[in-house]
Amino acid sequence: MSLPLVFALPGNDAFAADLATALEGGLGSAEVRRFPDGETYVRLETDVRDREVVLVCTLHEPDEKVVPLVMLAEAARDLGARRVGLVAPYLSYMRQDKRFHSGEGITSLYFGRFLSRVVDWLVTVDPHLHRHATLAESGYTIPTRVVHAAPAVADWIREHVERPVLVGPDSESEQWVSSVAELASAPHIVLEKVRRGDKDVEVSVPEVDRYRDHTPVLVDDIISTARTMVETLRHLARAGMPPTVCVGIHAVFASDGLQALEGAGPAQIVTCDTIEHSTNEIGLAPALAAAVSEVLAEEGGAPERNANESQ
Ligand code: R5P
């Protein structure tokens, strides 16, 4: 099998370069820009005939990214690529996974079906699977691999934090927090959260008495408005805990999220590099490369499996 060719969609150059290095594949060159009228122009400058093409496009603020993605995937196919896959370190549209109010669209399902028509396979990091257990249940009909950030996050905590106690802000975070805690050999607690609106979040007072001499490490999959972390941080500070380390897998930081978190009290903010951000400290390209190699090794594709479990 020939080496894969990795192409970066705009804004994904650093991650694509790291991925190509980890894959020992080539880095392809493509021009992606807008015509003056706002339409998308794409041109593949590297020959893709009979090659495995890997497009790298993290999908926060996805609406403006999907048209260039569709155009580049179509162009690669049109020019003879063998298969066209997508590495989306952050996968969006995962949270509206049910009809909360009558008449609403279940957009996570529609997005899954849509991406399955655009690319032949997908690799991503810890998608926000909540009410659905797998990407297949979320509408994806192509082969997918889910890479977990937990091993890399646990390594970072072990190297950088003394006597950590891991804190999950809500029951949804239990899945990430418990596995990071186990890998980091640290205790963990999970709180209760009630969200009343986009920026209105209440978190239960944590029972932290027995961990007073520990460093709280708040772990969540997504930091978006950051209100979840802000509320939790305030509680931990009021409870007299030492300054918190906030670890987010996906640095979405919507609107004033970063300022809100920075203004909430003394804390160190650390994220994985699934979305390029000044807080990135944990690199995941090697873990994603392993999952990509696994997908590519399977000629006709395979049912969804957890990349870390299969290693
Ligand atoms: C919950 O659904 C997620 O795991 C995160 O807790 C949530 O996305 C964080 O959102 P925000 O930063 O807007 O509070």
mmCIF file of C-alpha atoms and ligand atoms in Angstrom:
data_model
loop_
_atom_site.group_PDB
_atom_site.id
_atom_site.type_symbol
_atom_site.label_atom_id
_atom_site.label_comp_id
_atom_site.label_asym_id
_atom_site.label_seq_id
_atom_site.Cartn_x
_atom_site.Cartn_y
_atom_site.Cartn_z
ATOM 1 C CA MET A 1 0.000 0.000 0.000
ATOM 2 C CA SER A 2 1.384 3.444 -0.918
ATOM 3 C CA LEU A 3 1.972 5.956 1.839
ATOM 4 C CA PRO A 4 -1.020 8.186 2.642
ATOM 5 C CA LEU A 5 -1.079 11.798 1.560
ATOM 6 C CA VAL A 6 -2.171 14.246 4.222
ATOM 7 C CA PHE A 7 -3.857 17.525 3.257
ATOM 8 C CA ALA A 8 -4.659 20.350 5.676
ATOM 9 C CA LEU A 9 -7.861 22.325 5.333
ATOM 10 C CA PRO A 10 -7.228 26.006 6.245
ATOM 11 C CA GLY A 11 -6.176 26.416 9.882
ATOM 12 C CA ASN A 12 -5.098 22.789 10.285
ATOM 13 C CA ASP A 13 -1.521 23.031 9.011
ATOM 14 C CA ALA A 14 0.275 22.360 12.294
ATOM 15 C CA PHE A 15 -1.801 19.308 13.183
ATOM 16 C CA ALA A 16 -1.605 17.968 9.593
ATOM 17 C CA ALA A 17 2.201 18.284 9.638
ATOM 18 C CA ASP A 18 2.408 16.432 12.980
ATOM 19 C CA LEU A 19 0.064 13.763 11.648
ATOM 20 C CA ALA A 20 2.036 13.289 8.416
ATOM 21 C CA THR A 21 5.222 12.908 10.460
ATOM 22 C CA ALA A 22 3.616 10.379 12.805
ATOM 23 C CA LEU A 23 2.154 8.492 9.827
ATOM 24 C CA GLU A 24 5.453 8.621 7.936
ATOM 25 C CA GLY A 25 3.241 9.751 5.062
ATOM 26 C CA GLY A 26 3.565 12.669 2.710
ATOM 27 C CA LEU A 27 2.177 16.127 3.205
ATOM 28 C CA GLY A 28 0.114 17.119 0.175
ATOM 29 C CA SER A 29 -0.380 20.676 -0.942
ATOM 30 C CA ALA A 30 -3.751 22.182 -1.783
ATOM 31 C CA GLU A 31 -4.992 25.679 -2.377
ATOM 32 C CA VAL A 32 -8.282 26.399 -0.686
ATOM 33 C CA ARG A 33 -9.593 29.947 -0.841
ATOM 34 C CA ARG A 34 -12.664 31.980 -1.556
ATOM 35 C CA PHE A 35 -13.568 33.628 -4.819
ATOM 36 C CA PRO A 36 -14.402 37.334 -4.387
ATOM 37 C CA ASP A 37 -18.101 36.429 -4.285
ATOM 38 C CA GLY A 38 -17.553 34.105 -1.312
ATOM 39 C CA GLU A 39 -17.702 30.807 -3.183
ATOM 40 C CA THR A 40 -15.009 28.208 -2.490
ATOM 41 C CA TYR A 41 -12.053 27.527 -4.821
ATOM 42 C CA VAL A 42 -9.964 24.358 -4.375
ATOM 43 C CA ARG A 43 -6.934 23.076 -6.253
ATOM 44 C CA LEU A 44 -4.883 19.974 -5.398
ATOM 45 C CA GLU A 45 -1.252 20.734 -6.165
ATOM 46 C CA THR A 46 -0.072 17.205 -5.319
ATOM 47 C CA ASP A 47 -1.035 14.260 -7.534
ATOM 48 C CA VAL A 48 -3.526 12.058 -5.664
ATOM 49 C CA ARG A 49 -4.113 9.391 -8.334
ATOM 50 C CA ASP A 50 -4.415 5.962 -6.630
ATOM 51 C CA ARG A 51 -3.364 7.449 -3.287
ATOM 52 C CA GLU A 52 -5.003 7.208 0.124
ATOM 53 C CA VAL A 53 -5.952 10.794 0.900
ATOM 54 C CA VAL A 54 -6.267 12.012 4.489
ATOM 55 C CA LEU A 55 -7.974 15.378 4.922
ATOM 56 C CA VAL A 56 -7.357 17.109 8.247
ATOM 57 C CA CYS A 57 -10.116 19.455 9.349
ATOM 58 C CA THR A 58 -11.076 20.036 12.929
ATOM 59 C CA LEU A 59 -14.733 20.926 12.994
ATOM 60 C CA HIS A 60 -15.422 23.606 15.600
ATOM 61 C CA GLU A 61 -17.462 26.422 14.018
ATOM 62 C CA PRO A 62 -18.280 23.796 11.417
ATOM 63 C CA ASP A 63 -20.731 25.559 9.140
ATOM 64 C CA GLU A 64 -18.044 27.620 7.411
ATOM 65 C CA LYS A 65 -15.702 24.627 7.158
ATOM 66 C CA VAL A 66 -17.900 22.007 5.588
ATOM 67 C CA VAL A 67 -18.183 23.532 2.113
ATOM 68 C CA PRO A 68 -14.370 23.663 1.586
ATOM 69 C CA LEU A 69 -14.217 20.129 3.025
ATOM 70 C CA VAL A 70 -16.837 18.831 0.593
ATOM 71 C CA MET A 71 -15.126 20.545 -2.359
ATOM 72 C CA LEU A 72 -11.665 19.201 -1.486
ATOM 73 C CA ALA A 73 -12.986 15.668 -0.909
ATOM 74 C CA GLU A 74 -14.867 15.754 -4.220
ATOM 75 C CA ALA A 75 -11.832 17.118 -6.066
ATOM 76 C CA ALA A 76 -9.575 14.401 -4.613
ATOM 77 C CA ARG A 77 -11.994 11.695 -5.730
ATOM 78 C CA ASP A 78 -12.436 13.310 -9.102
ATOM 79 C CA LEU A 79 -8.644 13.314 -9.557
ATOM 80 C CA GLY A 80 -8.396 9.595 -8.856
ATOM 81 C CA ALA A 81 -7.755 9.241 -5.094
ATOM 82 C CA ARG A 82 -8.208 5.686 -3.913
ATOM 83 C CA ARG A 83 -10.096 6.651 -0.763
ATOM 84 C CA VAL A 84 -10.646 9.973 0.931
ATOM 85 C CA GLY A 85 -10.764 9.963 4.716
ATOM 86 C CA LEU A 86 -11.222 12.674 7.307
ATOM 87 C CA VAL A 87 -9.280 13.301 10.481
ATOM 88 C CA ALA A 88 -11.472 15.671 12.480
ATOM 89 C CA PRO A 89 -9.739 15.938 15.876
ATOM 90 C CA TYR A 90 -12.852 17.770 17.103
ATOM 91 C CA LEU A 91 -16.179 16.527 15.812
ATOM 92 C CA SER A 92 -19.012 19.011 16.078
ATOM 93 C CA TYR A 93 -22.775 18.657 16.134
ATOM 94 C CA MET A 94 -22.655 15.969 18.799
ATOM 95 C CA ARG A 95 -24.747 17.646 21.504
ATOM 96 C CA GLN A 96 -28.144 18.083 19.870
ATOM 97 C CA ASP A 97 -28.631 14.322 19.909
ATOM 98 C CA LYS A 98 -32.323 14.323 20.721
ATOM 99 C CA ARG A 99 -35.422 16.434 20.224
ATOM 100 C CA PHE A 100 -35.477 18.452 23.452
ATOM 101 C CA HIS A 101 -38.441 20.587 22.297
ATOM 102 C CA SER A 102 -41.107 19.800 19.732
ATOM 103 C CA GLY A 103 -40.154 20.725 16.196
ATOM 104 C CA GLU A 104 -36.382 20.728 16.816
ATOM 105 C CA GLY A 105 -34.028 18.970 14.436
ATOM 106 C CA ILE A 106 -31.737 16.202 15.735
ATOM 107 C CA THR A 107 -28.719 17.801 14.125
ATOM 108 C CA SER A 108 -26.121 15.312 15.403
ATOM 109 C CA LEU A 109 -27.862 12.632 13.372
ATOM 110 C CA TYR A 110 -28.139 14.754 10.249
ATOM 111 C CA PHE A 111 -24.487 15.795 10.459
ATOM 112 C CA GLY A 112 -23.399 12.155 10.791
ATOM 113 C CA ARG A 113 -25.380 11.177 7.717
ATOM 114 C CA PHE A 114 -24.018 14.185 5.834
ATOM 115 C CA LEU A 115 -20.321 13.527 6.609
ATOM 116 C CA SER A 116 -20.816 9.860 5.679
ATOM 117 C CA ARG A 117 -21.672 11.007 2.167
ATOM 118 C CA VAL A 118 -18.614 13.287 1.983
ATOM 119 C CA VAL A 119 -15.752 10.988 3.065
ATOM 120 C CA ASP A 120 -14.973 7.250 3.126
ATOM 121 C CA TRP A 121 -13.852 7.032 6.756
ATOM 122 C CA LEU A 122 -13.501 9.219 9.824
ATOM 123 C CA VAL A 123 -11.083 9.395 12.751
ATOM 124 C CA THR A 124 -11.815 11.691 15.671
ATOM 125 C CA VAL A 125 -11.034 12.282 19.349
ATOM 126 C CA ASP A 126 -13.575 11.744 22.132
ATOM 127 C CA PRO A 127 -16.737 12.861 20.355
ATOM 128 C CA HIS A 128 -19.431 13.963 22.801
ATOM 129 C CA LEU A 129 -21.289 10.645 22.814
ATOM 130 C CA HIS A 130 -23.930 10.998 25.469
ATOM 131 C CA ARG A 131 -27.295 9.491 24.660
ATOM 132 C CA HIS A 132 -25.778 7.455 21.795
ATOM 133 C CA ALA A 133 -23.027 4.957 22.559
ATOM 134 C CA THR A 134 -21.323 4.963 19.154
ATOM 135 C CA LEU A 135 -20.896 7.120 16.082
ATOM 136 C CA ALA A 136 -22.862 4.517 14.134
ATOM 137 C CA GLU A 137 -25.842 5.279 16.386
ATOM 138 C CA SER A 138 -25.252 8.967 15.660
ATOM 139 C CA GLY A 139 -25.863 8.541 11.941
ATOM 140 C CA TYR A 140 -22.360 7.622 10.721
ATOM 141 C CA THR A 141 -22.467 4.856 8.133
ATOM 142 C CA ILE A 142 -18.749 4.907 7.231
ATOM 143 C CA PRO A 143 -15.890 3.194 9.126
ATOM 144 C CA THR A 144 -14.938 5.344 12.129
ATOM 145 C CA ARG A 145 -12.301 5.236 14.828
ATOM 146 C CA VAL A 146 -12.601 7.042 18.156
ATOM 147 C CA VAL A 147 -9.309 7.949 19.794
ATOM 148 C CA HIS A 148 -9.396 8.643 23.512
ATOM 149 C CA ALA A 149 -7.349 11.511 24.906
ATOM 150 C CA ALA A 150 -7.277 9.895 28.369
ATOM 151 C CA PRO A 151 -3.803 8.259 28.105
ATOM 152 C CA ALA A 152 -2.157 11.511 26.927
ATOM 153 C CA VAL A 153 -4.057 13.579 29.524
ATOM 154 C CA ALA A 154 -3.096 11.133 32.291
ATOM 155 C CA ASP A 155 0.575 11.298 31.219
ATOM 156 C CA TRP A 156 0.448 15.094 31.365
ATOM 157 C CA ILE A 157 -1.119 15.052 34.840
ATOM 158 C CA ARG A 158 1.435 12.549 36.133
ATOM 159 C CA GLU A 159 4.278 14.728 34.858
ATOM 160 C CA HIS A 160 2.931 18.115 35.929
ATOM 161 C CA VAL A 161 0.629 17.825 38.966
ATOM 162 C CA GLU A 162 1.511 16.826 42.503
ATOM 163 C CA ARG A 163 -1.111 14.848 44.460
ATOM 164 C CA PRO A 164 -3.948 15.353 41.962
ATOM 165 C CA VAL A 165 -7.609 14.715 42.678
ATOM 166 C CA LEU A 166 -9.579 14.643 39.448
ATOM 167 C CA VAL A 167 -12.902 16.463 39.359
ATOM 168 C CA GLY A 168 -15.649 15.900 36.797
ATOM 169 C CA PRO A 169 -18.247 18.699 36.657
ATOM 170 C CA ASP A 170 -21.211 16.487 35.748
ATOM 171 C CA SER A 171 -22.328 12.914 35.230
ATOM 172 C CA GLU A 172 -21.502 13.109 31.500
ATOM 173 C CA SER A 173 -17.868 13.758 32.379
ATOM 174 C CA GLU A 174 -17.654 10.544 34.450
ATOM 175 C CA GLN A 175 -16.593 8.575 31.348
ATOM 176 C CA TRP A 176 -13.524 10.800 30.746
ATOM 177 C CA VAL A 177 -12.653 11.582 34.339
ATOM 178 C CA SER A 178 -12.757 8.020 35.615
ATOM 179 C CA SER A 179 -10.502 6.670 32.887
ATOM 180 C CA VAL A 180 -8.000 9.528 33.211
ATOM 181 C CA ALA A 181 -8.005 9.027 37.005
ATOM 182 C CA GLU A 182 -7.344 5.322 36.665
ATOM 183 C CA LEU A 183 -4.496 5.865 34.203
ATOM 184 C CA ALA A 184 -3.005 8.607 36.396
ATOM 185 C CA SER A 185 -3.490 6.478 39.546
ATOM 186 C CA ALA A 186 -5.369 9.386 41.165
ATOM 187 C CA PRO A 187 -8.689 9.608 43.032
ATOM 188 C CA HIS A 188 -11.651 11.292 41.377
ATOM 189 C CA ILE A 189 -14.996 12.881 42.265
ATOM 190 C CA VAL A 190 -17.917 13.726 39.981
ATOM 191 C CA LEU A 191 -20.308 16.602 40.640
ATOM 192 C CA GLU A 192 -23.888 17.339 39.639
ATOM 193 C CA LYS A 193 -24.625 20.052 37.077
ATOM 194 C CA VAL A 194 -27.849 21.762 36.086
ATOM 195 C CA ARG A 195 -27.774 23.864 32.905
ATOM 196 C CA ARG A 196 -30.575 26.442 32.709
ATOM 197 C CA GLY A 197 -29.358 28.232 29.589
ATOM 198 C CA ASP A 198 -26.331 28.629 27.303
ATOM 199 C CA LYS A 199 -24.430 30.618 29.953
ATOM 200 C CA ASP A 200 -26.436 29.724 33.064
ATOM 201 C CA VAL A 201 -24.959 26.695 34.786
ATOM 202 C CA GLU A 202 -25.165 25.507 38.407
ATOM 203 C CA VAL A 203 -22.845 22.880 39.826
ATOM 204 C CA SER A 204 -23.313 21.039 43.128
ATOM 205 C CA VAL A 205 -20.991 21.850 46.043
ATOM 206 C CA PRO A 206 -18.260 19.258 45.889
ATOM 207 C CA GLU A 207 -17.459 17.112 48.882
ATOM 208 C CA VAL A 208 -13.802 17.882 48.962
ATOM 209 C CA ASP A 209 -12.930 17.702 52.644
ATOM 210 C CA ARG A 210 -10.882 14.549 52.379
ATOM 211 C CA TYR A 211 -8.906 15.943 49.424
ATOM 212 C CA ARG A 212 -7.882 19.278 50.940
ATOM 213 C CA ASP A 213 -4.179 18.498 50.532
ATOM 214 C CA HIS A 214 -4.634 17.532 46.859
ATOM 215 C CA THR A 215 -4.457 19.678 43.713
ATOM 216 C CA PRO A 216 -7.879 19.684 42.043
ATOM 217 C CA VAL A 217 -7.686 18.832 38.342
ATOM 218 C CA LEU A 218 -10.939 19.653 36.614
ATOM 219 C CA VAL A 219 -11.381 17.493 33.515
ATOM 220 C CA ASP A 220 -14.054 17.968 30.851
ATOM 221 C CA ASP A 221 -14.323 17.022 27.202
ATOM 222 C CA ILE A 222 -15.393 20.414 25.850
ATOM 223 C CA ILE A 223 -14.714 23.921 27.129
ATOM 224 C CA SER A 224 -17.200 26.044 25.194
ATOM 225 C CA THR A 225 -18.686 29.035 27.049
ATOM 226 C CA ALA A 226 -16.552 27.735 29.981
ATOM 227 C CA ARG A 227 -19.464 28.330 32.378
ATOM 228 C CA THR A 228 -19.287 24.701 33.533
ATOM 229 C CA MET A 229 -15.619 25.102 34.502
ATOM 230 C CA VAL A 230 -16.153 28.606 35.930
ATOM 231 C CA GLU A 231 -18.913 27.413 38.290
ATOM 232 C CA THR A 232 -16.935 24.362 39.383
ATOM 233 C CA LEU A 233 -13.813 26.424 39.922
ATOM 234 C CA ARG A 234 -15.680 28.881 42.139
ATOM 235 C CA HIS A 235 -16.995 26.067 44.315
ATOM 236 C CA LEU A 236 -13.542 24.561 44.663
ATOM 237 C CA ALA A 237 -12.083 27.967 45.605
ATOM 238 C CA ARG A 238 -14.896 28.602 48.159
ATOM 239 C CA ALA A 239 -14.246 25.179 49.637
ATOM 240 C CA GLY A 240 -10.664 26.302 50.292
ATOM 241 C CA MET A 241 -8.998 24.001 47.764
ATOM 242 C CA PRO A 242 -5.609 24.942 46.275
ATOM 243 C CA PRO A 243 -5.649 26.565 42.781
ATOM 244 C CA THR A 244 -7.248 24.297 40.211
ATOM 245 C CA VAL A 245 -5.766 22.866 37.024
ATOM 246 C CA CYS A 246 -8.452 22.966 34.293
ATOM 247 C CA VAL A 247 -7.967 20.347 31.601
ATOM 248 C CA GLY A 248 -10.171 20.407 28.513
ATOM 249 C CA ILE A 249 -9.903 17.955 25.665
ATOM 250 C CA HIS A 250 -11.469 20.280 23.095
ATOM 251 C CA ALA A 251 -10.675 24.023 23.386
ATOM 252 C CA VAL A 252 -13.842 25.317 21.713
ATOM 253 C CA PHE A 253 -13.860 28.530 23.798
ATOM 254 C CA ALA A 254 -17.006 30.069 22.328
ATOM 255 C CA SER A 255 -17.588 33.833 22.673
ATOM 256 C CA ASP A 256 -16.022 35.146 25.938
ATOM 257 C CA GLY A 257 -15.288 31.648 27.324
ATOM 258 C CA LEU A 258 -11.536 32.117 27.793
ATOM 259 C CA GLN A 259 -11.872 35.516 29.511
ATOM 260 C CA ALA A 260 -14.601 34.122 31.775
ATOM 261 C CA LEU A 261 -12.393 31.220 32.818
ATOM 262 C CA GLU A 262 -9.297 33.374 33.285
ATOM 263 C CA GLY A 263 -11.342 35.769 35.416
ATOM 264 C CA ALA A 264 -12.830 33.056 37.633
ATOM 265 C CA GLY A 265 -9.848 32.701 39.953
ATOM 266 C CA PRO A 266 -6.317 31.355 40.004
ATOM 267 C CA ALA A 267 -6.147 28.357 37.711
ATOM 268 C CA GLN A 268 -3.926 26.770 35.119
ATOM 269 C CA ILE A 269 -5.741 26.082 31.831
ATOM 270 C CA VAL A 270 -4.491 23.205 29.697
ATOM 271 C CA THR A 271 -6.016 21.659 26.575
ATOM 272 C CA CYS A 272 -5.290 19.015 23.964
ATOM 273 C CA ASP A 273 -4.406 20.178 20.446
ATOM 274 C CA THR A 274 -7.647 18.991 18.787
ATOM 275 C CA ILE A 275 -8.442 22.685 18.207
ATOM 276 C CA GLU A 276 -5.485 25.043 17.829
ATOM 277 C CA HIS A 277 -5.431 27.347 20.870
ATOM 278 C CA SER A 278 -2.944 29.154 23.108
ATOM 279 C CA THR A 279 -3.763 26.696 25.935
ATOM 280 C CA ASN A 280 -2.737 23.574 23.925
ATOM 281 C CA GLU A 281 -0.177 21.501 25.819
ATOM 282 C CA ILE A 282 -1.176 17.918 25.075
ATOM 283 C CA GLY A 283 -0.422 16.622 21.566
ATOM 284 C CA LEU A 284 -2.594 13.899 20.089
ATOM 285 C CA ALA A 285 -1.221 13.480 16.529
ATOM 286 C CA PRO A 286 0.618 10.201 17.336
ATOM 287 C CA ALA A 287 -2.551 8.626 18.767
ATOM 288 C CA LEU A 288 -4.574 9.729 15.739
ATOM 289 C CA ALA A 289 -1.899 8.434 13.352
ATOM 290 C CA ALA A 290 -2.205 4.965 14.905
ATOM 291 C CA ALA A 291 -5.966 5.021 14.312
ATOM 292 C CA VAL A 292 -5.542 6.237 10.714
ATOM 293 C CA SER A 293 -3.055 3.428 9.985
ATOM 294 C CA GLU A 294 -5.572 0.966 11.350
ATOM 295 C CA VAL A 295 -8.379 2.220 9.096
ATOM 296 C CA LEU A 296 -6.134 2.285 6.053
ATOM 297 C CA ALA A 297 -4.948 -1.254 6.701
ATOM 298 C CA GLU A 298 -8.495 -2.467 6.287
ATOM 299 C CA GLU A 299 -9.216 -2.526 2.580
ATOM 300 C CA GLY A 300 -12.985 -2.346 2.457
ATOM 301 C CA GLY A 301 -13.419 -0.609 5.813
ATOM 302 C CA ALA A 302 -14.585 -2.166 9.059
ATOM 303 C CA PRO A 303 -17.221 -1.673 11.703
ATOM 304 C CA GLU A 304 -16.594 1.002 14.303
ATOM 305 C CA ARG A 305 -14.149 0.035 16.993
ATOM 306 C CA ASN A 306 -12.362 1.898 19.720
ATOM 307 C CA ALA A 307 -8.801 2.648 18.517
ATOM 308 C CA ASN A 308 -7.234 2.469 21.974
ATOM 309 C CA GLU A 309 -8.917 -0.788 22.810
ATOM 310 C CA SER A 310 -7.743 -2.342 19.579
ATOM 311 C CA GLN A 311 -4.074 -1.529 20.218
HETATM 312 C C1 R5P B 1 -21.486 18.792 28.555
HETATM 313 O O1 R5P B 1 -22.377 18.594 27.792
HETATM 314 C C2 R5P B 1 -20.030 18.799 28.162
HETATM 315 O O2 R5P B 1 -19.385 17.655 28.645
HETATM 316 C C3 R5P B 1 -19.338 20.024 28.701
HETATM 317 O O3 R5P B 1 -19.447 20.042 30.112
HETATM 318 C C4 R5P B 1 -19.943 21.253 28.151
HETATM 319 O O4 R5P B 1 -19.974 21.175 26.758
HETATM 320 C C5 R5P B 1 -19.185 22.501 28.556
HETATM 321 O O5 R5P B 1 -19.870 23.584 28.038
HETATM 322 P P1 R5P B 1 -19.621 25.042 28.575
HETATM 323 O O6 R5P B 1 -18.133 25.294 28.478
HETATM 324 O O7 R5P B 1 -20.390 25.904 27.602
HETATM 325 O O8 R5P B 1 -20.139 25.141 29.952
#
